[in-house]
Short mmCIF file of C-alpha atoms in Angstrom, two decimals:
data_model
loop_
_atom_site.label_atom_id
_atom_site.label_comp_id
_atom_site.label_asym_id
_atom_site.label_seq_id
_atom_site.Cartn_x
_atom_site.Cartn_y
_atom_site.Cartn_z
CA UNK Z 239 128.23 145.71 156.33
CA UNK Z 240 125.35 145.57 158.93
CA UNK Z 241 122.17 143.73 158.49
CA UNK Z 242 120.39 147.14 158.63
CA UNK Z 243 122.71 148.33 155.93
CA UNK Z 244 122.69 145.24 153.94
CA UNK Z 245 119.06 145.79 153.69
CA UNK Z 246 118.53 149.26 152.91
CA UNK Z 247 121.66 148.77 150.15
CA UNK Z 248 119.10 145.90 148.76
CA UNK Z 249 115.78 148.69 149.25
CA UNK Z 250 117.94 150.93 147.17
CA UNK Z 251 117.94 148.89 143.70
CA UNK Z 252 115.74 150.93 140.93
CA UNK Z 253 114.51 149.69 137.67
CA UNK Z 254 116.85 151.73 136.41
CA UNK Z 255 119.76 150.11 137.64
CA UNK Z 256 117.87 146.64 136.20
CA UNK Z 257 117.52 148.41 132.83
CA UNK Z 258 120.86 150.21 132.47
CA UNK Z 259 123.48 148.27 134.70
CA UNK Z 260 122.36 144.38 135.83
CA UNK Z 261 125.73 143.17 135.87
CA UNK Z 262 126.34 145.00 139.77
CA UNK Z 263 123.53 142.27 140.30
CA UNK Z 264 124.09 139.69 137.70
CA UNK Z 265 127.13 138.12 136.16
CA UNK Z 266 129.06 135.05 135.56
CA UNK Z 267 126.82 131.80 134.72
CA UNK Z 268 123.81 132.78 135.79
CA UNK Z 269 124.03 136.15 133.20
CA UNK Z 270 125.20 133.58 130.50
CA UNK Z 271 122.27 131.26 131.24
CA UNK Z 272 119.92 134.47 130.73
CA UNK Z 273 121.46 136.28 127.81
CA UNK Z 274 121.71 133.32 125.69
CA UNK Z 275 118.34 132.11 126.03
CA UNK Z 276 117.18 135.65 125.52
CA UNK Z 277 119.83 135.89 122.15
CA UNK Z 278 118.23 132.81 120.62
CA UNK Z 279 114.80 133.76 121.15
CA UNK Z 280 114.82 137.00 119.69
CA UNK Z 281 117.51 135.65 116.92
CA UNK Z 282 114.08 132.46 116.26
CA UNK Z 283 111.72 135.44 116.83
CA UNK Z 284 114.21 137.53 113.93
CA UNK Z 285 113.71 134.93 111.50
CA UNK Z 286 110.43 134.49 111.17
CA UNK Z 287 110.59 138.15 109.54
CA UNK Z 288 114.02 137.12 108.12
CA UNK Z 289 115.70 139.84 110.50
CA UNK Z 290 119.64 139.37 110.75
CA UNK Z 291 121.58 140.38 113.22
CA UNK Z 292 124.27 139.60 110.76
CA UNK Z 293 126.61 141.89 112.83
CA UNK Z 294 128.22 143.20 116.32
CA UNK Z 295 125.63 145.95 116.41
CA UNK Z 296 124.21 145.78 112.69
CA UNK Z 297 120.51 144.52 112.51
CA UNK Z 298 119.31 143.82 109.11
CA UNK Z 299 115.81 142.82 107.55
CA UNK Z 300 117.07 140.87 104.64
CA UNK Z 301 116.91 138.10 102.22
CA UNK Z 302 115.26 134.66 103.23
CA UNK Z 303 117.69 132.12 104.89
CA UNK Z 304 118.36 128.78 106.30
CA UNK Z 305 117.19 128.77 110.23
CA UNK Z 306 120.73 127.72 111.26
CA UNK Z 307 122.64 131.16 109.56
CA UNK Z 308 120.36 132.94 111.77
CA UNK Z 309 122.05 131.50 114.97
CA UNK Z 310 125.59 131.19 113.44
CA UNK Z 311 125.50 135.33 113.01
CA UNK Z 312 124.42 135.66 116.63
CA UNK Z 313 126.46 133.47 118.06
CA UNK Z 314 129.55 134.97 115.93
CA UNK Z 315 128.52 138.20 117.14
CA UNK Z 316 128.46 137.76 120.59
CA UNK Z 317 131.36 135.39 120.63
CA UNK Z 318 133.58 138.01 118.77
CA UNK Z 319 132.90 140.95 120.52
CA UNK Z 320 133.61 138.49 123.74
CA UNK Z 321 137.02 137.55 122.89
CA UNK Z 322 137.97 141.32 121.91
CA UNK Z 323 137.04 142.71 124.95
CA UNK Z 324 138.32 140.08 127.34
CA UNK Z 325 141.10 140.54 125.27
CA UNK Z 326 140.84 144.37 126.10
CA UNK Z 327 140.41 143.84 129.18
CA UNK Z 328 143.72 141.77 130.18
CA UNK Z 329 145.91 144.20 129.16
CA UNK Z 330 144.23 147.46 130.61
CA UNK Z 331 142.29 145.73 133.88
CA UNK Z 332 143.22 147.06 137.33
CA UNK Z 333 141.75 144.04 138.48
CA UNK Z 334 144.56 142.53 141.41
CA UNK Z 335 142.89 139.33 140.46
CA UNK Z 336 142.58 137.87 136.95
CA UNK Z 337 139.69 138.78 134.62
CA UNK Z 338 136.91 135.74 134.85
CA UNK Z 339 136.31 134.91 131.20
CA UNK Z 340 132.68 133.48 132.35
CA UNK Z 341 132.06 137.27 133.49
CA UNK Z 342 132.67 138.69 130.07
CA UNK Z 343 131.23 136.51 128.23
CA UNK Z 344 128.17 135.81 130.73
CA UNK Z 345 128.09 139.79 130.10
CA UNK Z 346 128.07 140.34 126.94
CA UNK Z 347 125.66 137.85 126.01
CA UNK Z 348 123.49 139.92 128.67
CA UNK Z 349 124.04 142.80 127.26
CA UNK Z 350 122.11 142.19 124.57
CA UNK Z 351 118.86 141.41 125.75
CA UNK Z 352 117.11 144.18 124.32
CA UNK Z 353 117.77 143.00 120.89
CA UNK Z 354 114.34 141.06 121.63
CA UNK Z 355 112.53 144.77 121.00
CA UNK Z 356 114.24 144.69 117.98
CA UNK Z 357 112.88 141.42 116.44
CA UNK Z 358 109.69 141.89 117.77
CA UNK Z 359 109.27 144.88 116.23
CA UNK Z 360 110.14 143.73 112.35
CA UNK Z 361 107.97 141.00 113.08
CA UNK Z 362 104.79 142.37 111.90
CA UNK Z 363 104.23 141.60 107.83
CA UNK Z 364 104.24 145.58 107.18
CA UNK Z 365 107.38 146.43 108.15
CA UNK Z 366 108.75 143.36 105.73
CA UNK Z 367 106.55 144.38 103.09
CA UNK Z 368 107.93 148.37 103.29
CA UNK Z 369 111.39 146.76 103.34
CA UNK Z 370 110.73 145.04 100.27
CA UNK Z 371 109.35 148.59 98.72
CA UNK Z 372 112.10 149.64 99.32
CA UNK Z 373 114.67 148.03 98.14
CA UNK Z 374 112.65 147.69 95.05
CA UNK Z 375 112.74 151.08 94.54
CA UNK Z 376 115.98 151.69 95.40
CA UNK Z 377 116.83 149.23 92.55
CA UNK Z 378 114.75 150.43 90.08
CA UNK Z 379 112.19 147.78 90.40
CA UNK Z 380 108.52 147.46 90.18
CA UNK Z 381 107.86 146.79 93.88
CA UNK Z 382 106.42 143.29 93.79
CA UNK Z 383 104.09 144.72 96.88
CA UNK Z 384 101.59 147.79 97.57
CA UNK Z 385 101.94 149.19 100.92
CA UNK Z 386 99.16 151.25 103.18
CA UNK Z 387 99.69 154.38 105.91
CA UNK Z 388 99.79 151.02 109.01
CA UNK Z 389 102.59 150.18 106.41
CA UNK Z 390 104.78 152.99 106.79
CA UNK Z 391 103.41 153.49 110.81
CA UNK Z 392 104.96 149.83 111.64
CA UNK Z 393 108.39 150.77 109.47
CA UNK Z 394 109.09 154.30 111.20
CA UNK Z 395 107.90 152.27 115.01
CA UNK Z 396 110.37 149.60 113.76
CA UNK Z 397 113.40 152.13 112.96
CA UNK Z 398 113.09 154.36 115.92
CA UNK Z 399 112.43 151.39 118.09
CA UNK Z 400 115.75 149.70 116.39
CA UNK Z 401 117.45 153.08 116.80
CA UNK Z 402 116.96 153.28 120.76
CA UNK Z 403 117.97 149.79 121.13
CA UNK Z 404 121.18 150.13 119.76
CA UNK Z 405 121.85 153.00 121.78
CA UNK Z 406 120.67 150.80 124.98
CA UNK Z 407 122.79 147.46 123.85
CA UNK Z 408 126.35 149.73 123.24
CA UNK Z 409 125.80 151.17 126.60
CA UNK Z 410 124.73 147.92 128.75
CA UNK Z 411 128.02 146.17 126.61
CA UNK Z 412 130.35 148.83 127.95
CA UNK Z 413 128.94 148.63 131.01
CA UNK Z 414 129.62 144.71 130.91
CA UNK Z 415 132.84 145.58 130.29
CA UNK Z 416 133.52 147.83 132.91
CA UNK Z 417 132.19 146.02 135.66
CA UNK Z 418 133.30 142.48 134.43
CA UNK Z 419 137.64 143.78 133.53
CA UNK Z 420 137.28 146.82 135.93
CA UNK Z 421 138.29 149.32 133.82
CA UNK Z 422 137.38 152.86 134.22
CA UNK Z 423 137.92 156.03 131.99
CA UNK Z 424 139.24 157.23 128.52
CA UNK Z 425 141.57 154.07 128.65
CA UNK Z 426 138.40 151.92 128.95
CA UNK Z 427 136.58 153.84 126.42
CA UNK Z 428 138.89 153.73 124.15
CA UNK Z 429 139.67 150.12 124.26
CA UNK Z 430 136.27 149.41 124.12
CA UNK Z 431 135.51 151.03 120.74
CA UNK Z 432 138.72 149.46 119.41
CA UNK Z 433 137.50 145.74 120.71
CA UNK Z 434 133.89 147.03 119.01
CA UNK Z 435 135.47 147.83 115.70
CA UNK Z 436 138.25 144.69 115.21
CA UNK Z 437 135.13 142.46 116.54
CA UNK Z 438 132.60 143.76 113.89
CA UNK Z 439 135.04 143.26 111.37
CA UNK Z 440 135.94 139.90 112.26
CA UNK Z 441 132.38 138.91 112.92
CA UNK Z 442 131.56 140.12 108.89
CA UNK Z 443 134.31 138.43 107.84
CA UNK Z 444 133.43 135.19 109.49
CA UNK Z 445 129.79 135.01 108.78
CA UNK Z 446 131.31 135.90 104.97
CA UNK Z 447 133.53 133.21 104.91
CA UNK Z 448 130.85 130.77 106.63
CA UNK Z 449 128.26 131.68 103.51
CA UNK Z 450 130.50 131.14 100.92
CA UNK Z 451 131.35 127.66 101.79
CA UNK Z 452 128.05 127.13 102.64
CA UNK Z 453 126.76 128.36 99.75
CA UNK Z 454 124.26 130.21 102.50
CA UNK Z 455 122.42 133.19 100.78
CA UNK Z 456 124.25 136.56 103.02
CA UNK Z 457 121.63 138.77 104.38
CA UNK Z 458 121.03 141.54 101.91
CA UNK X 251 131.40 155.75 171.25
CA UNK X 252 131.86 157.42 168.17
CA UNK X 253 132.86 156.10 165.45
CA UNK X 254 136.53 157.31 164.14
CA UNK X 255 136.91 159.98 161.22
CA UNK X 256 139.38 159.96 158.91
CA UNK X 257 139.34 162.77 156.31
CA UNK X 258 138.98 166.24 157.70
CA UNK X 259 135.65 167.75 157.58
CA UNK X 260 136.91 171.50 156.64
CA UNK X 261 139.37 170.66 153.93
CA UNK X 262 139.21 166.70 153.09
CA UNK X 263 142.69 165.66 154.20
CA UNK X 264 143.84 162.58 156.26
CA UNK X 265 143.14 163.43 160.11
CA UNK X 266 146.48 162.15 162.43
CA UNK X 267 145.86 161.50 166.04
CA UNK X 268 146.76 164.01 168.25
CA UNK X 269 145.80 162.57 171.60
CA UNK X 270 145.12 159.09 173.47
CA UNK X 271 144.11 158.97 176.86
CA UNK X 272 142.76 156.12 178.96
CA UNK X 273 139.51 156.03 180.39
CA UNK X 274 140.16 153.86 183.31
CA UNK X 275 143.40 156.02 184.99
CA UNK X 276 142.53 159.45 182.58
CA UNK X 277 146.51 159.12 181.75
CA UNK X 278 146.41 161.19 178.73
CA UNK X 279 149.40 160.95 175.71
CA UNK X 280 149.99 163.57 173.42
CA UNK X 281 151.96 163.59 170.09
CA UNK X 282 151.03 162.86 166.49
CA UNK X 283 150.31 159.70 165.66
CA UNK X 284 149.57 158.50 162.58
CA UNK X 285 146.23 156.52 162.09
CA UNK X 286 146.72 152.26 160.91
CA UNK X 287 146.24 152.22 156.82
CA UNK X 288 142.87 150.44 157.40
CA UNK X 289 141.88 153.06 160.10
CA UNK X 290 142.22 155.57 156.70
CA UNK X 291 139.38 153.95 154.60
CA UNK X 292 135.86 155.18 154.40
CA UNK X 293 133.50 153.43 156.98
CA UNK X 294 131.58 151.64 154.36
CA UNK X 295 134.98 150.29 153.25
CA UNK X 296 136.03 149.22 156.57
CA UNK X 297 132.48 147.42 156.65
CA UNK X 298 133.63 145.51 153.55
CA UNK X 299 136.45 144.24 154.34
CA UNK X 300 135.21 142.81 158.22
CA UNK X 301 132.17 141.40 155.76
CA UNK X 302 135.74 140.06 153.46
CA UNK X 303 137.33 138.55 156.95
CA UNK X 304 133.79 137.42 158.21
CA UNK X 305 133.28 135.65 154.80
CA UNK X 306 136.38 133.55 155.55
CA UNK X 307 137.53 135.71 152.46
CA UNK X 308 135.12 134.15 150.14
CA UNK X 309 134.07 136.93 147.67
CA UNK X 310 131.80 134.47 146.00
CA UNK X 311 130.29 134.50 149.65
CA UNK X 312 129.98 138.44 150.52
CA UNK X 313 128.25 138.68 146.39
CA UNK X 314 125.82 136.07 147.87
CA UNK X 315 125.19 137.89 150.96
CA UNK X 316 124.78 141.26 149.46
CA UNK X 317 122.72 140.34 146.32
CA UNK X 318 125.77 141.74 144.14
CA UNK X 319 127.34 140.26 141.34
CA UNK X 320 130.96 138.35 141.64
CA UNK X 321 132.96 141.20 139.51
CA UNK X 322 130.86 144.01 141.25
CA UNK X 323 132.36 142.76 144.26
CA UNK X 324 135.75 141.92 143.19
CA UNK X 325 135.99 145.49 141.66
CA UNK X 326 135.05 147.16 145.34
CA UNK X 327 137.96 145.02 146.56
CA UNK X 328 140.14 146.02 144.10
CA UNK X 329 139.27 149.66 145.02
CA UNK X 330 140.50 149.33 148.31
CA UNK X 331 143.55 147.82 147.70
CA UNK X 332 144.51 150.28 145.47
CA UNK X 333 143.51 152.69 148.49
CA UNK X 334 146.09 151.19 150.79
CA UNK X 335 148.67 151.39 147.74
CA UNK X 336 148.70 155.10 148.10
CA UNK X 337 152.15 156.32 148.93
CA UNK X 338 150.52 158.07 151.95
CA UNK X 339 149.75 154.72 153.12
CA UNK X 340 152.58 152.57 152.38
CA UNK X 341 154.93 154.41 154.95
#
């Protein structure tokens, strides 16, 4: 490639392509670096409004907890869904060179960055105290709280905000996936919902298995 | 000088050579000659892999120099070889 083309090819990158594929940009240790320190703020930020993200893809505003189940659940998330797809990607990548673990899991740690939106937006005392409503409603309960309109403003912001994330974290991880096992098509979709499904499952079962000889309370 | 097509214009197949001819004498040869596999590949493909050779075949090196990541690299690579696996090519 030319200077002159190297240039314009650099003059070309959007915001877009920041938003909704980094990895042609960043990978490997320096996307590890990133996505971690991003995970573990938003999984501190989580807890101060006792949001879990007790889950692959689940998000959960739940029962009080130790600090350190906060970051276990992350950390099993993201290491899960990791292994699966690197996993995944072995067998199906049409990579003439092997698969760089560091990729995938420098990736997928990436790929959820915008999980940050997601804690910041339970963080205000509203949304915890509609939460609490609720479920003490939904239990038959005298709700321990009263709740105003800003109440029910902050829980709606927090659900479609929570909503649109999601959508934006499945997308960036199969795009992690793509780029890092180069896999392309229905073979890479479908492996990819497969890796999605065993690692959620997994990922519950572990952070069951860690509470209960723990005696850690499990996110509601 | 122009640089050398590969695909047809008209219909998108792979252009053959038809005729060489020497610009110092004019001697002129005519048959149909088939262009070199890497003579096939797009231009910006061709680009790559001189940027591959000129990076002593680091790809660590040509992500550096282009701003791209590792894989995002490795995958164009990738694409190209399996380019000049084609049957078409391997003849």
């Amino acid at each position: 490639m030319t200077d002159i083309e190297l240039n314009n090819n650099l003059q070309k990158r959007t915001l877009g392509q920041w938003l909704f594929n980094p990895f042609q940009f960043i990978a490997g240790g320096s996307a590890l670096l990133v996505g971690l320190a991003i995970i573990l703020t938003a999984t501190y930020i989580g807890s101060l409004s006792n949001t879990h993200f007790d889950g692959v893809l689940d998000v959960h505003t739940g029962k009080a907890a130790p600090l350190w189940l906060f970051f276990a659940e992350v950390l099993s998330d993201w290491l899960w869904i990791s292994i699966m797809l690197l996993i995944a990607g072995h067998i199906i990548s049409r990579s003439h060179s092997s698969v760089r673990a560091i990729d995938v899991f420098g990736t997928q740690a990436l790929a959820r960055a915008p999980y940050l939106l997601s804690a910041l937006v339970t963080l205000p005392k509203g949304y915890g105290r509609f939460v609490e409503f609720i479920v003490s409603k939904s239990t038959h309960q005298t709700p321990a709280v009263a709740i105003g309109g800003a109440d029910v403003l902050l829980f709606l912001l927090g659900i479609v905000v929570s909503l649109v994330v999601l959508i934006w974290v499945i997308l960036l991880m199969y795009r992690a996936y793509a780029i890092s096992c180069n896999v392309k098509g229905s073979k890479a979709i479908i492996s990819f919902i497969a890796a999605l499904i065993v690692a959620e499952i997994l990922s519950k079962l572990a952070l069951l298995l860690l509470a209960l000889v723990t005696d850690a309370l499990p996110p509601a | 000088m122009k640089k050398l097509p590969s695909i047809c214009p008209a219909c998108q197949s792979q252009l053959n050579i038809k005729k060489l001819s020497c610009q110092k004498c004019d001697t002129e040869i005519e048959g149909l000659f088939e262009l070199p596999a890497l003579a096939k590949l797009s231009v910006e493909d061709q680009e790559l892999i001189l940027q591959f050779i000129r990076c002593s075949g680091s790809l660590k090196e040509m992500a550096r120099l282009q701003k791209l990541s590792y894989p995002t690299v490795r995958n164009q690579l990738d694409n190209i070889i399996e380019q000049i696996k084609t049957p078409e090519n391997q003849e």
